[in-house]
Amino acid sequence: MPLGSHSSHQPGGQQSPVKDAGTPRPRVLSGMRPTGKLHLGNYMGALANWVKLQNDEVAQYDCYFFIADWHALTTDYADPSQIAPNTVEVMLDYLAAGLDPAKTVLFLQSRVRQHAELALLLGMSTPLGWLERVPSYKEMQENLSSKDLTTYGFLGYPVLMAADILIYQADFVPVGQDQQAHVELTREVARRFNQFYKLGGREVLPEPKVLLTPSPKLPGTDGRKMSKSYGNTILMSDPEPVVRQKLKTMVTDPARIRRTDKGDPDKCPVGDLHKVFSTPETMAKVYEGCRSAGIGCIECKGWAADALVQVLNPIQQRRASFTRDQAKEILNEGSCRAAVRAEQTMIQVREAMQMTLTTVARA
Ligand code: SF4
């Protein structure tokens, strides 16, 4: 196991960060923006991994997973009306995936005001150039050209993200390969803070490490990466007939135009779905039947739908066992627990920055 230590990067033999001695379990934190119901790409790329971490009896991670409603505001500030309803849907999807409030702290970012306080304080020492260089800053501005993203909030979202992570003194952030840069920036923000401010000569904000999680290639119905912005998703909450209908319209190997044409599952998005969800036996039938034109795409898609439905059934049953009110209640309780933990860090941060009443009284 490459994990397990609470200690952070210690350049130049500096002392280890201040940690509360009562929580020896490695702490893990991650979150998602509430932009709508979650899809299979979200499930396979993040949620399924979070559930594994939550249930890892060897590592016994102290898990914090949250809904990043303030982050949703950075792009949806002009019309925030969908953020609250989406928050409830995402919470239901979290629970449906198997996240368990008895084992994991599930919370709402905006209910833990300390995130905003730490973001403001970190913003004081974060150089502007670091934020302008973030690849997704330009990329998202171009992709979401219908929205004016030349805002202070949008430029500053990596600082808020750093605050989200650092306020829990998280040891690990589970991310896919493509998001490693975000954690690296958080590490830099922490390092810079620690250079300026110490508490009794010790660092306050440990640098989190990346916990690389598998994120299989999951195509959407149009063959591109499954993504809400492409409108090609299969939702975790899609009923079986919808799943089957969506698969029927899914693109296939472009070389296979007629039923008699031979195809290649390695060049087909449906083949990619099989690789993630089907058994080795089905996979063997797909390779054999596709390459020999022994099966038709309709039949092959039916098998893929069977495999998807098998995965989705228990998820949807769990979703149906929670009411919306229960989901909100769990979010409330989790937010209170998170706030207690966040405040512990903020006490250290304020002290280290000499931003307390005591330091004013001493002045
Ligand atoms: S048979 Fe299956 S894998 Fe082959 S092209 Fe059709 S849908 Fe794709």
Short mmCIF file of C-alpha atoms and ligand atoms in Angstrom, two decimals:
data_model
loop_
_atom_site.label_atom_id
_atom_site.label_comp_id
_atom_site.label_asym_id
_atom_site.label_seq_id
_atom_site.Cartn_x
_atom_site.Cartn_y
_atom_site.Cartn_z
CA MET A 1 0.00 0.00 0.00
CA PRO A 2 1.61 3.28 -1.07
CA LEU A 3 -0.36 5.18 1.54
CA GLY A 4 -0.87 5.44 5.21
CA SER A 5 1.33 8.19 6.53
CA HIS A 6 0.06 11.40 8.02
CA SER A 7 3.31 13.21 7.43
CA SER A 8 3.53 15.68 4.60
CA HIS A 9 6.28 16.78 2.27
CA GLN A 10 8.98 18.13 4.55
CA PRO A 11 11.37 20.24 2.53
CA GLY A 12 14.67 21.00 4.17
CA GLY A 13 13.95 18.78 7.15
CA GLN A 14 11.18 21.03 8.47
CA GLN A 15 9.07 19.74 11.31
CA SER A 16 5.95 17.77 10.45
CA PRO A 17 2.65 19.64 10.27
CA VAL A 18 0.51 20.16 13.33
CA LYS A 19 -2.04 17.31 13.44
CA ASP A 20 -4.49 16.46 16.14
CA ALA A 21 -3.21 13.34 17.83
CA GLY A 22 -6.66 11.82 18.19
CA THR A 23 -7.16 10.92 14.52
CA PRO A 24 -4.48 8.58 13.29
CA ARG A 25 -6.51 7.34 10.31
CA PRO A 26 -5.38 8.76 6.97
CA ARG A 27 -7.91 11.37 5.91
CA VAL A 28 -9.34 11.42 2.42
CA LEU A 29 -11.37 14.21 0.84
CA SER A 30 -13.12 14.75 -2.45
CA GLY A 31 -16.23 16.40 -3.84
CA MET A 32 -18.40 17.04 -6.88
CA ARG A 33 -20.24 20.03 -8.23
CA PRO A 34 -24.04 19.76 -8.17
CA THR A 35 -24.69 20.26 -11.86
CA GLY A 36 -27.42 17.61 -12.17
CA LYS A 37 -28.06 13.92 -11.64
CA LEU A 38 -24.85 11.91 -11.81
CA HIS A 39 -24.07 9.57 -14.68
CA LEU A 40 -22.16 6.35 -15.14
CA GLY A 41 -18.96 8.26 -15.90
CA ASN A 42 -19.20 9.97 -12.50
CA TYR A 43 -19.90 6.61 -10.89
CA MET A 44 -17.03 4.68 -12.45
CA GLY A 45 -14.56 7.59 -12.40
CA ALA A 46 -15.15 8.69 -8.81
CA LEU A 47 -18.06 7.40 -6.73
CA ALA A 48 -17.26 3.69 -7.02
CA ASN A 49 -13.70 4.47 -5.87
CA TRP A 50 -14.94 6.56 -2.97
CA VAL A 51 -17.12 3.67 -1.80
CA LYS A 52 -14.10 1.34 -1.95
CA LEU A 53 -12.04 3.79 0.13
CA GLN A 54 -14.88 4.12 2.62
CA ASN A 55 -15.06 0.33 2.99
CA ASP A 56 -11.31 -0.33 2.99
CA GLU A 57 -10.88 -2.16 6.27
CA VAL A 58 -7.10 -2.26 6.06
CA ALA A 59 -6.42 1.43 5.46
CA GLN A 60 -9.46 2.59 7.49
CA TYR A 61 -9.61 5.94 5.79
CA ASP A 62 -11.31 8.84 7.51
CA CYS A 63 -13.47 9.88 4.55
CA TYR A 64 -14.95 13.29 3.82
CA PHE A 65 -16.99 13.64 0.63
CA PHE A 66 -18.85 16.81 -0.17
CA ILE A 67 -21.08 18.59 -2.63
CA ALA A 68 -19.35 21.67 -3.97
CA ASP A 69 -22.25 24.10 -4.38
CA TRP A 70 -20.03 27.20 -4.19
CA HIS A 71 -17.99 25.76 -7.06
CA ALA A 72 -21.19 25.42 -9.09
CA LEU A 73 -21.72 29.15 -8.52
CA THR A 74 -18.44 29.99 -10.23
CA THR A 75 -20.02 29.06 -13.56
CA ASP A 76 -23.76 29.33 -12.74
CA TYR A 77 -23.72 32.61 -10.81
CA ALA A 78 -26.18 34.26 -13.19
CA ASP A 79 -28.86 31.66 -12.51
CA PRO A 80 -28.32 29.71 -9.30
CA SER A 81 -31.88 28.33 -9.26
CA GLN A 82 -30.86 24.76 -10.08
CA ILE A 83 -28.03 24.42 -7.57
CA ALA A 84 -30.23 23.51 -4.57
CA PRO A 85 -32.39 20.91 -6.38
CA ASN A 86 -29.27 19.46 -8.02
CA THR A 87 -27.63 19.23 -4.59
CA VAL A 88 -30.40 16.93 -3.38
CA GLU A 89 -30.13 14.79 -6.53
CA VAL A 90 -26.37 14.45 -6.15
CA MET A 91 -26.78 13.54 -2.49
CA LEU A 92 -29.27 10.82 -3.46
CA ASP A 93 -26.75 9.57 -6.04
CA TYR A 94 -24.00 9.52 -3.38
CA LEU A 95 -26.22 7.40 -1.13
CA ALA A 96 -27.31 5.24 -4.06
CA ALA A 97 -23.68 4.48 -4.89
CA GLY A 98 -23.20 3.16 -1.36
CA LEU A 99 -21.69 6.09 0.52
CA ASP A 100 -22.74 5.56 4.12
CA PRO A 101 -23.16 8.44 6.58
CA ALA A 102 -22.31 6.05 9.41
CA LYS A 103 -18.83 5.60 7.96
CA THR A 104 -18.21 8.80 6.01
CA VAL A 105 -18.80 12.50 6.53
CA LEU A 106 -21.08 13.66 3.72
CA PHE A 107 -21.50 17.41 3.67
CA LEU A 108 -22.43 20.54 1.76
CA GLN A 109 -19.64 23.02 1.11
CA SER A 110 -21.72 26.16 1.71
CA ARG A 111 -22.84 24.87 5.12
CA VAL A 112 -19.23 24.95 6.31
CA ARG A 113 -18.46 28.67 6.18
CA GLN A 114 -14.87 28.06 7.23
CA HIS A 115 -14.12 27.03 3.61
CA ALA A 116 -14.80 30.63 2.56
CA GLU A 117 -12.69 32.07 5.35
CA LEU A 118 -9.72 29.87 4.50
CA ALA A 119 -10.12 30.58 0.77
CA LEU A 120 -9.97 34.30 1.49
CA LEU A 121 -6.86 33.92 3.64
CA LEU A 122 -5.10 31.62 1.16
CA GLY A 123 -5.97 34.07 -1.61
CA MET A 124 -3.78 36.67 0.10
CA SER A 125 -0.62 34.68 -0.55
CA THR A 126 -1.49 32.89 -3.81
CA PRO A 127 0.22 34.53 -6.81
CA LEU A 128 -2.10 35.54 -9.63
CA GLY A 129 0.13 33.85 -12.21
CA TRP A 130 -0.49 30.43 -10.67
CA LEU A 131 -4.22 30.81 -11.25
CA GLU A 132 -3.94 32.16 -14.79
CA ARG A 133 -1.76 29.18 -15.70
CA VAL A 134 -4.31 26.54 -14.59
CA PRO A 135 -5.10 24.70 -17.86
CA SER A 136 -8.82 24.37 -17.15
CA TYR A 137 -9.10 28.16 -16.68
CA LYS A 138 -8.70 28.96 -20.39
CA GLU A 139 -10.22 25.66 -21.50
CA MET A 140 -13.49 26.16 -19.63
CA GLN A 141 -13.76 29.77 -20.72
CA GLU A 142 -13.57 28.56 -24.32
CA ASN A 143 -15.92 25.58 -23.81
CA LEU A 144 -18.51 27.61 -21.93
CA SER A 145 -18.37 30.58 -24.26
CA SER A 146 -22.07 31.32 -23.63
CA LYS A 147 -21.16 32.36 -20.08
CA ASP A 148 -19.01 35.27 -19.00
CA LEU A 149 -16.31 33.56 -16.97
CA THR A 150 -13.97 36.53 -16.76
CA THR A 151 -14.83 36.81 -13.09
CA TYR A 152 -12.82 36.96 -9.90
CA GLY A 153 -14.74 33.92 -8.58
CA PHE A 154 -13.92 31.78 -11.59
CA LEU A 155 -10.25 32.71 -11.63
CA GLY A 156 -10.08 32.02 -7.91
CA TYR A 157 -11.80 28.65 -7.90
CA PRO A 158 -8.51 26.72 -7.46
CA VAL A 159 -7.93 28.69 -4.25
CA LEU A 160 -11.37 27.69 -2.99
CA MET A 161 -10.56 24.12 -3.98
CA ALA A 162 -7.29 24.29 -2.07
CA ALA A 163 -9.22 25.56 0.96
CA ASP A 164 -11.71 22.67 0.61
CA ILE A 165 -8.86 20.19 0.90
CA LEU A 166 -6.53 21.93 3.31
CA ILE A 167 -9.20 22.82 5.84
CA TYR A 168 -9.54 19.12 6.67
CA GLN A 169 -5.77 18.65 6.70
CA ALA A 170 -6.49 15.85 4.24
CA ASP A 171 -3.72 13.33 3.61
CA PHE A 172 -5.05 12.12 0.28
CA VAL A 173 -7.25 13.36 -2.53
CA PRO A 174 -8.57 10.56 -4.74
CA VAL A 175 -8.45 11.75 -8.35
CA GLY A 176 -8.12 10.40 -11.85
CA GLN A 177 -4.96 10.99 -13.86
CA ASP A 178 -6.36 14.11 -15.56
CA GLN A 179 -6.97 15.95 -12.28
CA GLN A 180 -3.54 15.56 -10.71
CA ALA A 181 -2.57 19.13 -11.60
CA HIS A 182 -5.31 20.47 -9.33
CA VAL A 183 -3.89 18.66 -6.33
CA GLU A 184 -0.41 19.83 -7.25
CA LEU A 185 -1.62 23.45 -7.15
CA THR A 186 -3.18 22.81 -3.74
CA ARG A 187 0.20 21.51 -2.56
CA GLU A 188 1.87 24.68 -3.82
CA VAL A 189 -0.71 26.89 -2.11
CA ALA A 190 -0.12 25.01 1.16
CA ARG A 191 3.66 25.20 0.77
CA ARG A 192 3.52 28.95 0.25
CA PHE A 193 1.23 29.42 3.25
CA ASN A 194 3.55 27.31 5.38
CA GLN A 195 6.53 29.41 4.30
CA PHE A 196 4.93 32.57 5.67
CA TYR A 197 3.03 31.29 8.68
CA LYS A 198 3.92 28.80 11.36
CA LEU A 199 2.40 27.87 14.68
CA GLY A 200 5.03 27.47 17.35
CA GLY A 201 7.55 26.88 14.56
CA ARG A 202 5.44 24.10 13.03
CA GLU A 203 3.54 23.92 9.75
CA VAL A 204 -0.23 24.12 9.92
CA LEU A 205 -1.37 22.95 6.50
CA PRO A 206 -0.07 19.54 5.41
CA GLU A 207 0.39 19.03 1.69
CA PRO A 208 -2.13 16.45 0.49
CA LYS A 209 -1.04 13.62 -1.76
CA VAL A 210 -2.75 12.34 -4.86
CA LEU A 211 -4.46 9.00 -4.46
CA LEU A 212 -4.63 7.83 -8.04
CA THR A 213 -7.89 5.99 -8.63
CA PRO A 214 -8.81 3.97 -11.70
CA SER A 215 -11.08 5.80 -14.11
CA PRO A 216 -11.89 3.49 -16.99
CA LYS A 217 -12.54 4.90 -20.43
CA LEU A 218 -16.29 5.30 -20.48
CA PRO A 219 -17.81 6.49 -23.73
CA GLY A 220 -21.14 8.26 -23.98
CA THR A 221 -23.82 7.32 -26.49
CA ASP A 222 -22.14 9.42 -29.20
CA GLY A 223 -18.76 7.76 -28.70
CA ARG A 224 -17.14 10.78 -27.06
CA LYS A 225 -16.21 10.74 -23.36
CA MET A 226 -19.38 10.51 -21.28
CA SER A 227 -20.06 14.04 -20.10
CA LYS A 228 -23.09 16.08 -19.13
CA SER A 229 -21.96 18.89 -21.41
CA TYR A 230 -22.08 16.57 -24.46
CA GLY A 231 -25.62 15.34 -23.64
CA ASN A 232 -24.47 11.74 -24.17
CA THR A 233 -24.87 10.32 -20.68
CA ILE A 234 -26.49 7.29 -19.13
CA LEU A 235 -27.62 8.39 -15.68
CA MET A 236 -27.19 6.31 -12.54
CA SER A 237 -30.92 6.81 -12.04
CA ASP A 238 -32.07 6.02 -15.60
CA PRO A 239 -34.77 3.31 -15.51
CA GLU A 240 -34.07 0.11 -17.44
CA PRO A 241 -36.19 1.01 -20.52
CA VAL A 242 -34.32 4.31 -20.80
CA VAL A 243 -30.95 2.58 -20.53
CA ARG A 244 -31.94 0.12 -23.27
CA GLN A 245 -33.27 2.90 -25.49
CA LYS A 246 -30.10 4.98 -25.06
CA LEU A 247 -27.94 1.99 -25.94
CA LYS A 248 -29.98 1.33 -29.07
CA THR A 249 -28.99 4.74 -30.39
CA MET A 250 -25.34 4.38 -29.39
CA VAL A 251 -22.76 4.71 -32.17
CA THR A 252 -20.79 1.58 -33.15
CA ASP A 253 -17.67 0.67 -35.13
CA PRO A 254 -18.03 2.92 -38.20
CA ALA A 255 -16.65 0.09 -40.41
CA ARG A 256 -19.69 -2.04 -39.59
CA ILE A 257 -22.36 -0.52 -41.79
CA ARG A 258 -24.29 -3.64 -42.80
CA ARG A 259 -25.09 -6.68 -40.67
CA THR A 260 -22.74 -8.74 -42.83
CA ASP A 261 -19.77 -6.37 -42.31
CA LYS A 262 -17.18 -7.55 -39.82
CA GLY A 263 -16.39 -5.18 -36.97
CA ASP A 264 -13.91 -4.68 -34.17
CA PRO A 265 -14.98 -4.16 -30.53
CA ASP A 266 -11.70 -2.31 -29.95
CA LYS A 267 -12.91 0.40 -32.33
CA CYS A 268 -16.46 0.51 -31.01
CA PRO A 269 -17.81 2.52 -28.04
CA VAL A 270 -20.22 -0.33 -27.24
CA GLY A 271 -17.16 -2.59 -27.08
CA ASP A 272 -15.64 -0.16 -24.55
CA LEU A 273 -18.77 -0.41 -22.41
CA HIS A 274 -18.55 -4.21 -22.54
CA LYS A 275 -14.94 -4.04 -21.37
CA VAL A 276 -16.00 -2.14 -18.26
CA PHE A 277 -19.23 -3.91 -17.37
CA SER A 278 -19.47 -7.36 -19.03
CA THR A 279 -18.17 -10.71 -17.84
CA PRO A 280 -15.16 -12.30 -19.62
CA GLU A 281 -17.57 -14.85 -21.15
CA THR A 282 -19.75 -12.15 -22.70
CA MET A 283 -16.64 -10.28 -23.78
CA ALA A 284 -15.40 -13.40 -25.59
CA LYS A 285 -18.77 -13.73 -27.37
CA VAL A 286 -18.62 -10.07 -28.39
CA TYR A 287 -15.11 -10.37 -29.87
CA GLU A 288 -15.92 -13.58 -31.69
CA GLY A 289 -19.35 -12.53 -32.94
CA CYS A 290 -18.35 -9.01 -33.98
CA ARG A 291 -15.18 -10.00 -35.81
CA SER A 292 -16.94 -12.79 -37.68
CA ALA A 293 -20.16 -10.83 -38.27
CA GLY A 294 -21.83 -13.69 -36.41
CA ILE A 295 -23.86 -11.28 -34.24
CA GLY A 296 -25.67 -8.06 -35.04
CA CYS A 297 -25.09 -4.79 -33.24
CA ILE A 298 -28.63 -4.84 -31.82
CA GLU A 299 -27.94 -8.16 -30.11
CA CYS A 300 -24.55 -6.96 -28.88
CA LYS A 301 -26.08 -3.77 -27.48
CA GLY A 302 -28.69 -5.87 -25.71
CA TRP A 303 -25.91 -7.74 -23.89
CA ALA A 304 -24.27 -4.43 -22.93
CA ALA A 305 -27.61 -3.18 -21.62
CA ASP A 306 -28.00 -6.38 -19.57
CA ALA A 307 -24.62 -5.79 -17.97
CA LEU A 308 -25.39 -2.13 -17.24
CA VAL A 309 -28.76 -2.93 -15.73
CA GLN A 310 -27.10 -5.47 -13.42
CA VAL A 311 -24.81 -2.76 -12.10
CA LEU A 312 -27.55 -0.13 -11.92
CA ASN A 313 -30.24 -2.26 -10.23
CA PRO A 314 -28.78 -2.32 -6.71
CA ILE A 315 -27.80 1.36 -7.06
CA GLN A 316 -31.34 2.31 -7.97
CA GLN A 317 -32.84 0.17 -5.23
CA ARG A 318 -30.67 1.97 -2.69
CA ARG A 319 -31.69 5.33 -4.16
CA ALA A 320 -35.36 4.42 -3.78
CA SER A 321 -34.82 3.58 -0.10
CA PHE A 322 -34.03 7.22 0.74
CA THR A 323 -36.49 10.12 0.69
CA ARG A 324 -35.41 13.57 -0.34
CA ASP A 325 -35.95 14.74 3.25
CA GLN A 326 -33.66 12.00 4.55
CA ALA A 327 -30.99 13.00 2.07
CA LYS A 328 -31.20 16.62 3.25
CA GLU A 329 -31.07 15.54 6.88
CA ILE A 330 -27.95 13.44 6.28
CA LEU A 331 -26.35 16.40 4.51
CA ASN A 332 -27.20 18.67 7.45
CA GLU A 333 -25.77 16.32 10.03
CA GLY A 334 -22.64 15.70 7.98
CA SER A 335 -22.14 19.45 7.52
CA CYS A 336 -22.24 19.98 11.29
CA ARG A 337 -19.59 17.29 11.77
CA ALA A 338 -17.45 18.75 8.99
CA ALA A 339 -17.73 22.24 10.47
CA VAL A 340 -16.36 21.02 13.80
CA ARG A 341 -13.32 19.54 12.02
CA ALA A 342 -12.87 22.60 9.81
CA GLU A 343 -12.97 24.94 12.79
CA GLN A 344 -10.13 23.00 14.43
CA THR A 345 -7.93 23.85 11.45
CA MET A 346 -9.12 27.46 11.34
CA ILE A 347 -8.16 27.98 14.98
CA GLN A 348 -4.61 26.99 14.04
CA VAL A 349 -4.66 29.07 10.84
CA ARG A 350 -5.92 32.23 12.57
CA GLU A 351 -3.37 31.77 15.30
CA ALA A 352 -0.53 31.22 12.82
CA MET A 353 -1.58 34.34 10.87
CA GLN A 354 -2.01 36.32 14.08
CA MET A 355 -5.62 37.06 13.16
CA THR A 356 -7.21 36.46 16.57
CA LEU A 357 -8.66 38.70 19.26
CA THR A 358 -5.91 37.54 21.57
CA THR A 359 -3.23 38.87 19.26
CA VAL A 360 -5.16 42.16 18.95
CA ALA A 361 -5.41 42.39 22.74
CA ARG A 362 -1.68 41.83 23.03
CA ALA A 363 -0.90 44.53 20.47
S1 SF4 B 1 -21.16 -6.03 -32.73
FE1 SF4 B 1 -20.96 -4.89 -30.83
S2 SF4 B 1 -18.77 -4.39 -30.69
FE2 SF4 B 1 -19.20 -4.99 -32.81
S3 SF4 B 1 -19.59 -3.04 -33.87
FE3 SF4 B 1 -21.57 -3.91 -33.23
S4 SF4 B 1 -21.97 -2.97 -31.25
FE4 SF4 B 1 -19.80 -2.69 -31.70
#
